Coordinates of C-alpha atoms in Angstrom, one line a residue:
M11 CA -17.7 -42.3 7.6
K12 CA -18.1 -38.3 7.6
K13 CA -19.0 -36.9 4.5
L14 CA -16.2 -33.7 3.3
R15 CA -18.3 -31.2 3.0
G16 CA -18.0 -28.6 0.4
L17 CA -18.8 -25.7 -1.2
C18 CA -18.3 -24.7 -4.7
V19 CA -18.2 -20.6 -5.9
G20 CA -19.3 -20.5 -9.6
G21 CA -22.3 -21.2 -11.6
G22 CA -21.1 -20.4 -14.9
Y23 CA -20.3 -23.4 -17.5
F24 CA -17.4 -25.6 -16.2
A25 CA -19.2 -25.5 -13.0
K26 CA -22.1 -28.0 -13.8
F27 CA -19.4 -30.3 -14.3
H28 CA -17.7 -30.1 -11.2
L29 CA -21.5 -30.3 -9.1
D30 CA -21.9 -33.3 -11.4
A31 CA -18.7 -34.8 -10.3
W32 CA -19.3 -33.7 -6.2
R33 CA -22.3 -35.6 -6.5
R34 CA -21.2 -38.8 -7.6
I35 CA -18.6 -39.1 -5.0
E36 CA -19.5 -41.1 -1.6
N37 CA -17.7 -39.7 1.2
V38 CA -18.3 -35.1 -0.3
E39 CA -21.0 -33.3 -0.5
I40 CA -22.2 -29.5 -1.4
A41 CA -22.7 -28.0 0.9
A42 CA -23.4 -24.2 -0.4
L43 CA -22.7 -22.5 -3.7
C44 CA -22.7 -19.3 -4.3
D45 CA -22.1 -16.9 -7.6
I46 CA -22.8 -13.1 -8.2
D47 CA -25.8 -14.1 -10.2
R48 CA -27.1 -15.2 -6.9
P49 CA -30.6 -16.6 -9.3
R50 CA -28.7 -19.0 -12.1
A51 CA -26.8 -20.0 -9.3
E52 CA -30.3 -20.5 -7.7
A53 CA -31.4 -22.3 -10.5
L54 CA -28.1 -24.0 -10.4
A55 CA -28.1 -25.3 -6.8
S56 CA -32.0 -26.7 -7.4
E57 CA -30.2 -28.8 -10.5
F58 CA -28.6 -30.8 -7.7
G59 CA -30.5 -30.7 -5.1
I60 CA -27.9 -28.0 -2.5
Q61 CA -29.4 -26.2 -0.2
Q62 CA -28.8 -22.7 -0.2
T63 CA -27.2 -20.1 -1.9
F64 CA -25.1 -17.1 -2.2
S65 CA -23.9 -14.0 -3.8
T66 CA -20.5 -13.8 -2.3
L67 CA -17.8 -16.3 -0.8
S68 CA -17.7 -13.8 2.5
Q69 CA -21.6 -14.6 3.0
A70 CA -21.0 -18.1 2.7
L71 CA -18.3 -18.8 4.8
D72 CA -19.8 -17.1 7.2
A73 CA -23.8 -18.8 7.1
V74 CA -22.4 -22.0 6.6
A75 CA -19.7 -24.5 8.0
V76 CA -17.6 -26.3 5.4
D77 CA -14.6 -28.1 5.1
F78 CA -13.1 -27.4 1.5
V79 CA -13.3 -24.4 -1.1
D80 CA -13.0 -25.9 -4.8
I81 CA -13.3 -22.5 -7.3
V82 CA -15.0 -23.3 -10.8
T83 CA -14.8 -19.5 -12.0
P84 CA -12.3 -17.2 -13.8
P85 CA -9.0 -16.2 -13.6
S86 CA -9.2 -13.1 -13.1
S87 CA -10.8 -13.8 -10.2
H88 CA -9.0 -16.8 -8.8
F89 CA -6.6 -14.3 -5.9
D90 CA -9.5 -12.5 -4.1
L91 CA -11.5 -16.1 -3.7
V92 CA -8.5 -18.2 -2.3
R93 CA -7.6 -15.6 0.1
D94 CA -10.6 -15.7 1.5
A95 CA -10.9 -19.2 2.1
A96 CA -7.0 -19.2 2.5
A97 CA -8.0 -16.6 5.9
R98 CA -10.2 -19.0 7.7
G99 CA -8.1 -22.2 7.4
L100 CA -10.1 -23.4 4.5
P101 CA -7.9 -26.3 1.9
V102 CA -8.8 -25.6 -1.8
I103 CA -8.7 -26.9 -5.3
C104 CA -9.0 -24.4 -8.3
Q105 CA -9.7 -24.1 -11.4
K106 CA -6.9 -23.1 -14.6
P107 CA -5.6 -20.9 -15.6
L108 CA -4.4 -20.5 -11.9
A109 CA -4.5 -16.2 -12.7
P110 CA -4.1 -14.1 -15.9
D111 CA -0.4 -14.4 -15.4
L112 CA 2.1 -15.8 -13.7
A113 CA 2.5 -12.6 -10.8
T114 CA -0.9 -13.8 -10.0
S115 CA 0.0 -17.0 -9.6
Q116 CA 3.1 -16.7 -7.5
R117 CA 1.2 -15.0 -5.7
I118 CA -2.1 -16.8 -5.6
I119 CA 0.4 -19.5 -4.1
R120 CA 1.9 -17.6 -1.9
T121 CA -1.3 -16.6 -0.3
S122 CA -1.9 -19.8 0.2
E123 CA 1.3 -21.4 1.6
E124 CA 1.5 -18.5 4.1
A125 CA -1.7 -19.2 5.6
G126 CA -0.6 -23.4 5.5
I127 CA -3.6 -24.3 3.8
R128 CA -3.9 -27.1 1.2
F129 CA -4.1 -26.8 -2.2
M130 CA -5.1 -28.1 -5.2
V131 CA -4.8 -27.5 -9.3
H132 CA -7.9 -28.6 -10.5
E133 CA -5.9 -29.9 -13.7
N134 CA -8.3 -32.8 -14.9
F135 CA -6.2 -33.8 -18.1
R136 CA -3.6 -36.2 -16.4
F137 CA -6.5 -38.1 -14.8
Q138 CA -7.9 -39.2 -18.8
P139 CA -8.6 -42.7 -18.4
W140 CA -6.8 -43.0 -22.0
H141 CA -3.5 -41.1 -19.5
R142 CA -3.1 -42.8 -16.9
E143 CA -3.8 -46.0 -19.1
I144 CA -0.4 -44.7 -21.0
K145 CA 1.7 -43.7 -18.2
S146 CA 1.2 -47.7 -16.9
L147 CA 2.2 -48.4 -20.2
L148 CA 5.3 -46.5 -19.7
Q149 CA 6.4 -47.7 -16.0
A150 CA 5.8 -51.4 -18.1
G151 CA 8.2 -50.8 -20.6
A152 CA 5.2 -51.6 -22.9
I153 CA 7.8 -48.8 -25.5
G154 CA 11.1 -50.0 -24.0
T155 CA 13.3 -47.6 -21.1
Q156 CA 14.0 -44.5 -23.3
L157 CA 10.9 -42.3 -24.5
F158 CA 11.9 -40.4 -27.6
G159 CA 8.9 -38.1 -28.3
I160 CA 5.3 -36.9 -27.7
S161 CA 3.5 -35.8 -29.9
C162 CA -0.3 -34.1 -30.6
R163 CA -2.5 -32.5 -32.7
T164 CA -5.5 -30.5 -31.7
R165 CA -8.4 -29.3 -33.3
M166 CA -11.9 -28.4 -31.6
G167 CA -13.4 -26.4 -34.5
D168 CA -15.1 -24.3 -31.9
G169 CA -13.1 -20.8 -31.8
W170 CA -13.8 -20.0 -36.4
K171 CA -17.7 -18.8 -36.2
A172 CA -17.8 -15.1 -35.1
D173 CA -19.9 -15.4 -32.5
A174 CA -17.1 -18.5 -30.7
Y175 CA -17.3 -18.8 -27.6
L176 CA -19.7 -16.2 -26.4
N177 CA -22.4 -19.3 -25.7
R178 CA -19.8 -21.0 -23.2
Q179 CA -17.2 -19.7 -22.2
P180 CA -16.9 -16.2 -22.9
Y181 CA -14.7 -14.7 -20.7
F182 CA -12.4 -16.7 -24.1
R183 CA -13.0 -13.4 -26.0
D184 CA -11.2 -11.1 -24.2
M185 CA -8.1 -13.7 -23.0
P186 CA -5.1 -12.2 -23.9
R187 CA -3.0 -14.7 -24.0
F188 CA -6.1 -18.1 -24.8
L189 CA -4.9 -20.8 -26.8
L190 CA -1.3 -21.3 -24.4
Q191 CA -2.3 -19.9 -21.0
E192 CA -6.4 -21.5 -21.7
T193 CA -5.5 -25.5 -23.5
G194 CA -1.9 -25.3 -24.6
V195 CA -1.2 -25.6 -19.7
H196 CA -3.7 -29.0 -20.4
F197 CA -1.4 -30.4 -22.7
I198 CA 2.3 -28.9 -20.6
D199 CA 1.5 -30.4 -17.8
T200 CA 0.2 -33.9 -20.0
F201 CA 3.6 -33.9 -21.9
R202 CA 4.9 -33.1 -18.3
F203 CA 3.3 -36.7 -16.2
L204 CA 3.9 -38.3 -19.0
G205 CA 7.4 -37.3 -20.1
G206 CA 9.1 -35.5 -17.0
E207 CA 10.1 -32.3 -16.8
I208 CA 10.6 -30.0 -19.7
D209 CA 13.8 -27.8 -20.1
E210 CA 13.5 -25.7 -23.0
V211 CA 11.3 -24.3 -24.6
Y212 CA 10.0 -23.2 -28.9
C213 CA 7.1 -21.9 -29.7
R214 CA 5.5 -20.0 -32.8
T215 CA 0.8 -18.4 -32.2
R216 CA -0.9 -17.0 -34.3
R217 CA -4.7 -15.4 -33.9
F218 CA -7.3 -17.2 -36.8
N219 CA -10.4 -15.9 -35.8
D220 CA -9.9 -11.9 -35.9
A221 CA -13.0 -11.3 -32.8
I222 CA -11.2 -12.5 -30.3
Q223 CA -8.4 -10.7 -28.6
G224 CA -5.5 -14.1 -28.3
E225 CA -3.5 -16.6 -29.7
D226 CA -5.6 -18.9 -31.0
A227 CA -3.5 -21.7 -33.0
A228 CA 0.3 -22.7 -31.9
V229 CA 2.5 -24.5 -32.4
L230 CA 4.7 -26.0 -29.4
S231 CA 8.5 -27.5 -29.5
V232 CA 9.9 -28.8 -25.9
R233 CA 12.5 -30.4 -25.1
F234 CA 12.1 -32.5 -22.3
T235 CA 15.1 -32.5 -19.5
N236 CA 15.2 -36.4 -19.9
G237 CA 17.0 -35.7 -23.9
A238 CA 13.6 -36.1 -25.8
L239 CA 11.3 -33.7 -27.3
G240 CA 7.6 -33.4 -28.2
N241 CA 5.3 -30.7 -30.4
W242 CA 2.3 -30.0 -29.5
D243 CA 0.1 -28.8 -33.5
A244 CA -3.3 -27.2 -31.8
N245 CA -6.1 -24.2 -32.9
R246 CA -9.9 -23.5 -32.0
F247 CA -10.6 -22.2 -35.2
H248 CA -10.4 -25.8 -37.9
E249 CA -12.4 -28.8 -37.3
S250 CA -11.4 -32.2 -36.5
T251 CA -12.5 -35.1 -38.2
S252 CA -13.8 -36.9 -35.3
S253 CA -18.0 -36.5 -33.8
D254 CA -16.9 -35.5 -30.2
P255 CA -13.2 -33.7 -30.7
R256 CA -14.0 -33.0 -27.0
Y257 CA -12.8 -36.1 -25.2
T258 CA -9.1 -36.8 -26.5
F259 CA -9.0 -33.3 -27.1
G260 CA -6.5 -34.5 -28.8
A261 CA -4.8 -37.6 -30.7
F262 CA -1.2 -38.5 -29.6
Q263 CA 1.7 -40.3 -30.5
I264 CA 4.1 -41.2 -28.0
E265 CA 7.9 -43.4 -29.1
G266 CA 10.2 -44.7 -27.0
D267 CA 13.3 -46.8 -27.9
K268 CA 11.8 -50.6 -28.6
G269 CA 8.4 -48.6 -30.1
S270 CA 5.1 -46.8 -30.4
I271 CA 2.1 -46.3 -28.3
W272 CA -1.3 -44.0 -30.1
L273 CA -4.6 -42.1 -29.2
S274 CA -7.2 -41.9 -30.8
E275 CA -9.8 -39.0 -30.2
E276 CA -11.7 -41.7 -29.8
G277 CA -10.1 -42.8 -27.1
D278 CA -8.6 -45.8 -28.3
I279 CA -4.7 -47.2 -27.6
T280 CA -2.7 -48.9 -29.8
I281 CA 0.5 -50.3 -29.1
A282 CA 3.8 -50.7 -32.1
R283 CA 6.5 -52.4 -31.1
L284 CA 9.3 -52.8 -33.5
G285 CA 9.4 -55.3 -36.7
E286 CA 5.6 -55.9 -34.7
A287 CA 2.5 -55.7 -36.6
P288 CA -0.4 -52.7 -33.9
A289 CA -2.3 -54.1 -31.9
A290 CA -5.0 -52.8 -30.5
H291 CA -3.8 -52.2 -26.8
P292 CA -8.5 -52.8 -24.5
Y293 CA -9.4 -50.8 -21.0
V294 CA -12.2 -49.2 -19.1
H295 CA -13.2 -45.3 -20.6
E296 CA -16.7 -44.2 -20.4
R297 CA -17.9 -41.4 -22.5
I298 CA -19.7 -40.5 -19.2
G299 CA -19.2 -36.5 -17.5
F300 CA -16.3 -34.1 -19.2
A301 CA -14.1 -36.4 -21.2
G302 CA -13.7 -39.5 -20.1
D303 CA -14.6 -38.9 -16.5
C304 CA -11.5 -36.9 -15.7
V305 CA -12.9 -34.6 -13.4
R306 CA -14.6 -37.4 -11.3
A307 CA -11.2 -38.1 -10.8
T308 CA -9.5 -35.1 -10.5
Q309 CA -11.7 -34.9 -7.6
K310 CA -12.2 -38.3 -6.0
H311 CA -8.5 -37.7 -6.0
F312 CA -8.9 -33.7 -3.9
A313 CA -11.3 -35.7 -1.9
D314 CA -9.0 -38.8 -0.9
R315 CA -6.2 -36.7 -0.6
L316 CA -7.9 -34.4 2.1
I317 CA -9.1 -37.5 4.4
S318 CA -5.7 -39.4 4.1
G319 CA -3.4 -36.2 4.4
E320 CA -1.1 -37.8 1.4
E321 CA 0.1 -34.9 -1.5
F322 CA -1.6 -34.2 -3.9
E323 CA -0.6 -35.1 -7.5
T324 CA -1.4 -31.1 -9.0
T325 CA 0.2 -28.9 -5.9
R326 CA 0.7 -25.6 -6.5
R327 CA 4.6 -26.1 -6.5
D328 CA 4.1 -29.4 -9.4
Y329 CA 2.0 -26.4 -11.1
L330 CA 4.1 -23.6 -10.8
N331 CA 6.5 -25.9 -13.8
N332 CA 3.7 -26.6 -15.9
L333 CA 3.2 -21.7 -16.2
Y334 CA 6.8 -21.7 -16.3
V335 CA 6.8 -23.3 -19.8
V336 CA 3.5 -20.7 -20.9
E337 CA 5.3 -18.4 -19.3
A338 CA 8.5 -19.2 -22.2
A339 CA 6.2 -20.2 -24.8
Y340 CA 4.6 -17.2 -24.2
Q341 CA 8.4 -15.3 -24.7
S342 CA 9.6 -17.8 -27.1
A343 CA 6.5 -16.7 -29.7
A344 CA 7.1 -12.9 -29.1
Q345 CA 10.6 -13.4 -28.9
N346 CA 11.2 -16.1 -32.4
R347 CA 13.9 -17.8 -30.2
P348 CA 14.5 -21.1 -28.5
I349 CA 13.3 -19.9 -24.7
R350 CA 15.2 -21.8 -21.5
I351 CA 12.5 -22.6 -18.4
D352 CA 15.5 -21.8 -16.3
E353 CA 15.7 -18.2 -17.4
V354 CA 11.8 -18.0 -16.7
K355 CA 12.0 -18.7 -13.6
S356 CA 15.7 -16.1 -13.2
S357 CA 13.3 -13.4 -14.4
A358 CA 10.1 -14.8 -13.0
K359 CA 11.9 -13.9 -9.3
T360 CA 12.4 -10.3 -9.5
G361 CA 8.5 -8.2 -10.7
P362 CA 8.8 -6.2 -13.5
M363 CA 11.4 -3.9 -15.0
I364 CA 9.6 -0.5 -16.6
D365 CA 12.1 2.1 -17.9
L366 CA 12.3 5.4 -16.2
T367 CA 13.8 6.8 -19.5
L368 CA 12.4 9.5 -22.8
P369 CA 14.1 8.5 -26.3
I370 CA 16.3 9.9 -27.7
N371 CA 16.3 11.3 -30.8
A372 CA 16.8 13.4 -33.6
T373 CA 13.5 16.4 -32.5
M374 CA 15.1 16.3 -28.0
P375 CA 17.6 19.8 -28.3
G376 CA 20.7 19.2 -27.3
V377 CA 20.8 15.8 -30.1
D378 CA 22.2 15.0 -33.2
I379 CA 21.7 12.1 -35.0
A380 CA 23.6 11.9 -38.6
A381 CA 24.3 8.1 -40.5
C382 CA 28.5 7.7 -40.8
K383 CA 28.0 4.2 -42.0
S384 CA 25.7 3.0 -44.7
I385 CA 26.0 -1.5 -45.4
A386 CA 25.1 -0.1 -49.6
Q387 CA 28.0 1.9 -49.2
D388 CA 30.2 0.6 -46.4
G389 CA 29.3 -2.7 -45.6
W390 CA 27.8 -2.3 -42.0
N391 CA 25.4 0.6 -40.7
A392 CA 26.7 3.5 -38.3
T393 CA 26.0 6.5 -37.1
T394 CA 27.5 9.9 -35.4
L395 CA 25.6 11.0 -32.3
S396 CA 26.4 13.8 -31.1
L397 CA 25.2 14.2 -26.8
Y398 CA 24.7 17.3 -25.7
S399 CA 25.5 15.8 -21.4
H400 CA 22.3 17.4 -20.4
S401 CA 19.8 15.7 -22.2
G402 CA 17.2 13.4 -21.3
A403 CA 17.2 10.9 -18.7
H404 CA 21.5 12.2 -17.4
M405 CA 23.1 12.6 -14.6
D406 CA 23.9 15.7 -12.6
A407 CA 28.6 15.2 -11.7
P408 CA 29.5 17.6 -9.4
K409 CA 31.8 19.8 -11.5
H410 CA 28.4 21.0 -14.0
F411 CA 28.5 23.7 -11.1
L412 CA 31.5 22.6 -8.6
P413 CA 35.0 23.2 -9.7
Q414 CA 37.1 21.5 -8.6
G415 CA 33.6 18.9 -8.5
A416 CA 34.5 15.7 -9.2
S417 CA 33.4 14.2 -12.3
I418 CA 31.0 11.9 -13.9
D419 CA 33.3 9.0 -13.8
Q420 CA 34.1 9.4 -9.7
I421 CA 30.1 9.4 -9.4
P422 CA 31.0 5.5 -6.7
L423 CA 28.9 2.7 -8.4
E424 CA 27.2 1.7 -5.8
V425 CA 25.2 4.6 -5.4
M426 CA 23.7 4.7 -9.1
V427 CA 22.0 0.5 -8.2
G428 CA 20.2 0.1 -5.3
P429 CA 16.1 0.5 -3.1
A430 CA 15.5 3.7 -4.6
K431 CA 11.5 5.0 -2.9
V432 CA 8.7 6.4 -5.1
I433 CA 7.0 9.9 -3.2
N434 CA 4.0 10.7 -5.0
L435 CA 4.0 14.4 -4.9
A436 CA 2.0 14.2 -8.0
P437 CA -0.1 16.6 -9.4
V438 CA 2.0 19.7 -9.6
A439 CA 1.3 23.2 -10.8
P440 CA 3.2 25.0 -13.5
R441 CA 6.4 26.5 -11.7
E442 CA 5.5 25.1 -8.3
L443 CA 8.0 25.4 -5.8
L444 CA 8.6 22.2 -3.6
T445 CA 9.2 23.5 0.2
L446 CA 9.5 21.7 3.1
E447 CA 5.6 22.0 3.7
R448 CA 5.1 20.3 0.6
F449 CA 7.6 17.3 1.8
S450 CA 6.6 17.2 5.5
P451 CA 3.7 14.1 4.4
W452 CA 7.3 11.9 3.4
M453 CA 10.1 13.3 6.0
P454 CA 9.3 10.6 8.6
R455 CA 10.1 7.4 5.9
I456 CA 13.4 9.7 5.0
Q457 CA 16.8 7.5 6.4
S458 CA 20.5 8.5 5.7
G459 CA 21.6 6.5 2.7
D460 CA 18.4 6.6 1.2
R461 CA 17.6 6.7 -2.5
L462 CA 14.5 9.5 -4.0
L463 CA 12.9 9.0 -7.2
L464 CA 10.3 12.1 -7.4
R465 CA 6.7 11.7 -9.3
T466 CA 5.4 14.8 -10.1
D467 CA 4.4 13.3 -13.6
W468 CA 6.0 16.0 -15.0
H469 CA 7.6 14.2 -18.3
R470 CA 3.7 14.4 -19.9
L471 CA 4.8 17.3 -21.1
A472 CA 7.7 17.0 -22.9
G473 CA 8.3 18.5 -26.2
T474 CA 6.3 22.0 -25.4
L475 CA 7.4 24.4 -23.9
S476 CA 6.1 24.5 -20.9
Y477 CA 8.2 21.0 -19.9
R478 CA 11.4 23.6 -19.4
A479 CA 9.9 26.8 -19.0
D480 CA 6.7 26.2 -16.5
L481 CA 8.9 22.8 -14.3
P482 CA 8.3 22.8 -10.9
R483 CA 11.7 23.1 -8.8
I484 CA 13.5 22.3 -4.9
S485 CA 13.6 25.2 -3.1
T486 CA 16.9 25.6 -0.9
D487 CA 14.8 24.4 2.3
L488 CA 14.5 21.4 0.6
A489 CA 17.2 21.1 -1.1
R490 CA 19.7 21.6 2.3
W491 CA 17.1 19.4 4.6
L492 CA 18.0 15.9 2.3
V493 CA 21.3 16.5 2.4
E494 CA 21.0 17.0 5.9
K495 CA 18.9 14.0 6.2
Q496 CA 21.9 13.1 4.1
V497 CA 20.3 11.7 0.6
A498 CA 22.2 9.8 -1.1
L499 CA 20.0 10.3 -4.8
I500 CA 17.5 12.5 -6.3
G501 CA 15.0 11.7 -9.4
V502 CA 13.5 13.5 -11.1
E503 CA 10.9 14.2 -13.9
P504 CA 11.8 17.7 -15.1
P505 CA 15.4 18.3 -17.2
S506 CA 16.7 20.1 -13.7
V507 CA 15.8 20.8 -10.4
A508 CA 16.2 24.3 -10.5
D509 CA 14.1 27.0 -12.8
V510 CA 16.1 27.2 -15.7
N511 CA 15.4 30.5 -16.5
N512 CA 17.3 31.5 -12.7
L513 CA 20.4 31.4 -13.0
V514 CA 20.8 32.7 -8.8
E515 CA 18.6 29.9 -8.2
L516 CA 20.0 27.2 -11.0
T517 CA 23.1 27.6 -9.3
E518 CA 22.2 27.5 -5.1
V519 CA 19.5 24.5 -5.8
H520 CA 22.6 22.3 -7.3
Q521 CA 25.2 23.0 -5.7
I522 CA 23.7 22.3 -2.4
L523 CA 23.2 19.7 -3.1
L524 CA 26.0 18.4 -4.8
E525 CA 28.4 20.4 -1.6
G526 CA 27.1 17.6 -0.3
N527 CA 27.0 15.0 -2.2
V528 CA 23.6 14.2 -3.0
V529 CA 23.7 12.2 -6.2
I530 CA 20.8 14.2 -9.4
V531 CA 19.4 12.7 -11.1
E532 CA 16.8 14.4 -14.2
G533 CA 14.8 14.2 -16.7
L534 CA 13.6 10.9 -15.6
A535 CA 9.9 9.9 -17.1
N536 CA 7.5 7.2 -16.2
L537 CA 6.7 7.2 -12.7
D538 CA 3.5 7.2 -13.3
Q539 CA 3.6 3.4 -13.8
L540 CA 5.1 1.7 -10.7
T541 CA 3.5 0.7 -8.5
Q542 CA 5.3 0.1 -5.4
D543 CA 6.4 2.7 -2.9
V544 CA 9.9 1.2 -3.0
V545 CA 11.5 0.6 -6.4
E546 CA 15.1 -0.9 -7.6
F547 CA 16.3 1.0 -9.4
I548 CA 19.1 2.0 -11.8
A549 CA 20.7 5.0 -13.4
I550 CA 24.6 3.8 -15.0
P551 CA 26.8 6.5 -16.9
L552 CA 28.7 6.8 -19.9
R553 CA 32.5 7.0 -18.0
V554 CA 32.9 9.7 -19.7
E555 CA 37.0 11.0 -17.9
G556 CA 36.2 14.8 -16.5
G557 CA 32.7 14.6 -18.3
D558 CA 30.5 16.9 -16.1
G559 CA 27.3 15.2 -16.7
C560 CA 25.8 12.2 -18.7
P561 CA 22.6 10.8 -19.5
V562 CA 22.0 7.4 -18.5
R563 CA 19.1 4.4 -19.0
A564 CA 17.2 4.4 -16.1
I565 CA 14.6 1.9 -15.3
A566 CA 13.0 0.1 -12.3
I567 CA 12.6 -3.1 -11.4
E568 CA 9.8 -3.6 -8.9
S569 CA 9.9 -6.9 -6.4
R570 CA 7.3 -10.0 -6.3
H571 CA 7.3 -10.1 -2.7
A572 CA 9.7 -12.7 -1.5
P573 CA 10.3 -16.2 -3.3
L574 CA 7.8 -19.6 -3.8
A575 CA 10.1 -21.7 -1.4
D576 CA 11.0 -23.9 -4.7
E577 CA 12.9 -20.5 -6.1
I578 CA 15.6 -20.0 -3.3

């Protein structure tokens, strides 16, 4: 039988487990190893009998013909590596976490799907021999037909020192999301493997070791779709009584309507049916490789199914369900409430939301905030707000400069919500006049009905004298051109589209735009945080009858691009 030829990317701590496992799989050979640290790659290649080494994946793929790519690098590097392998049409097996965040994970999944390559996540805990055995016992009805709960207690003891993780995986120390993202995803996948899909999460997190950035302790409670409950009580700070806490990574208890299954930290399984004495359950597990040789079992599964054409267990779409649970856990910890997985799936279809408004407070011109009621005296808190109609981020109604113009409550809602093009004019000079020439690079992009957000980074001067006195402004010629193009809305960062200290200019520019049915939003902020040229823009004023303008809460929503196939 012809052997599959693989290329391994990464020469760090965990790569040794991968290479040892590949060496013990008969129908696979690793043809090359690449790592940005070439001497490290060469040393590892020598240890495992690999003939060629490279510094980059592209170099390796140009020089060596392979059947698949095995990615064993930190999560931040995965997208570029998957993209490069996918461009060559090569199947990929990729270590977890798939990426530093859900959005990048979705990009990886989408990139691999669009390339049509086979893709498997190296989620190896479910391939540990005890979990495979417990799954078989559950399917055989060893503790009944109804699952009541799964619980696990994990104490790894490798994270309490000041130099925690430096000798093995030093990038752990800099991960802002650590325990749940790096370790917890294993247990989430195992819980799903044993108990089915999860529909709700409640989580509390802590950081015990101040030498690292992310959390190193968590209590994660889940509710399965079938009604069962799950609980993972874990930290990497405190030690276990086990001689090898990295064998099973915790003690499990699985409860059903007819009894319980226990898994010890030594890998022993005990079954206790209700009303009967607990009994040891014999099965084969060996201290070979990593955690019961689960790395070899995972990679053999990949190789076998790559040859047979059968679907992998840990497909990209299946793994996405793990990521939704991880995201729900972090949201739950931040908000101190249960989070349904449907909430995460729904929000994952859109990109991040960026607030485009400055905070309203008593230091802002035209704003007065006074206490009206108090809990101590009245039983509740309430405030009296006095707002100038053009304070902060605000929308101008035609009535602002046109005697017979429409009021703020008469502006169509459809104009206030929809796609907007970001025009990056930054940097701008104080009092700069934004002319047709200045705007010319963007003119070919502008179409009838467009909303335009003019980025100048002027919001950074809010609170200074220059913010109002030296603002950049739109020329009358540019205002007329915007009307001729039938632009629906323009949003600017200065508090006005024209010089507030020149009444003639101020009036003329406003009248040109408002008579031409261009809605004006002024005083925006944070346009420098936008990463896309087109965003979903929302700016809604209060429904003030007869109003000449009103403050708005303006936000931009960036796109996640097209939804994944299983999100439609």
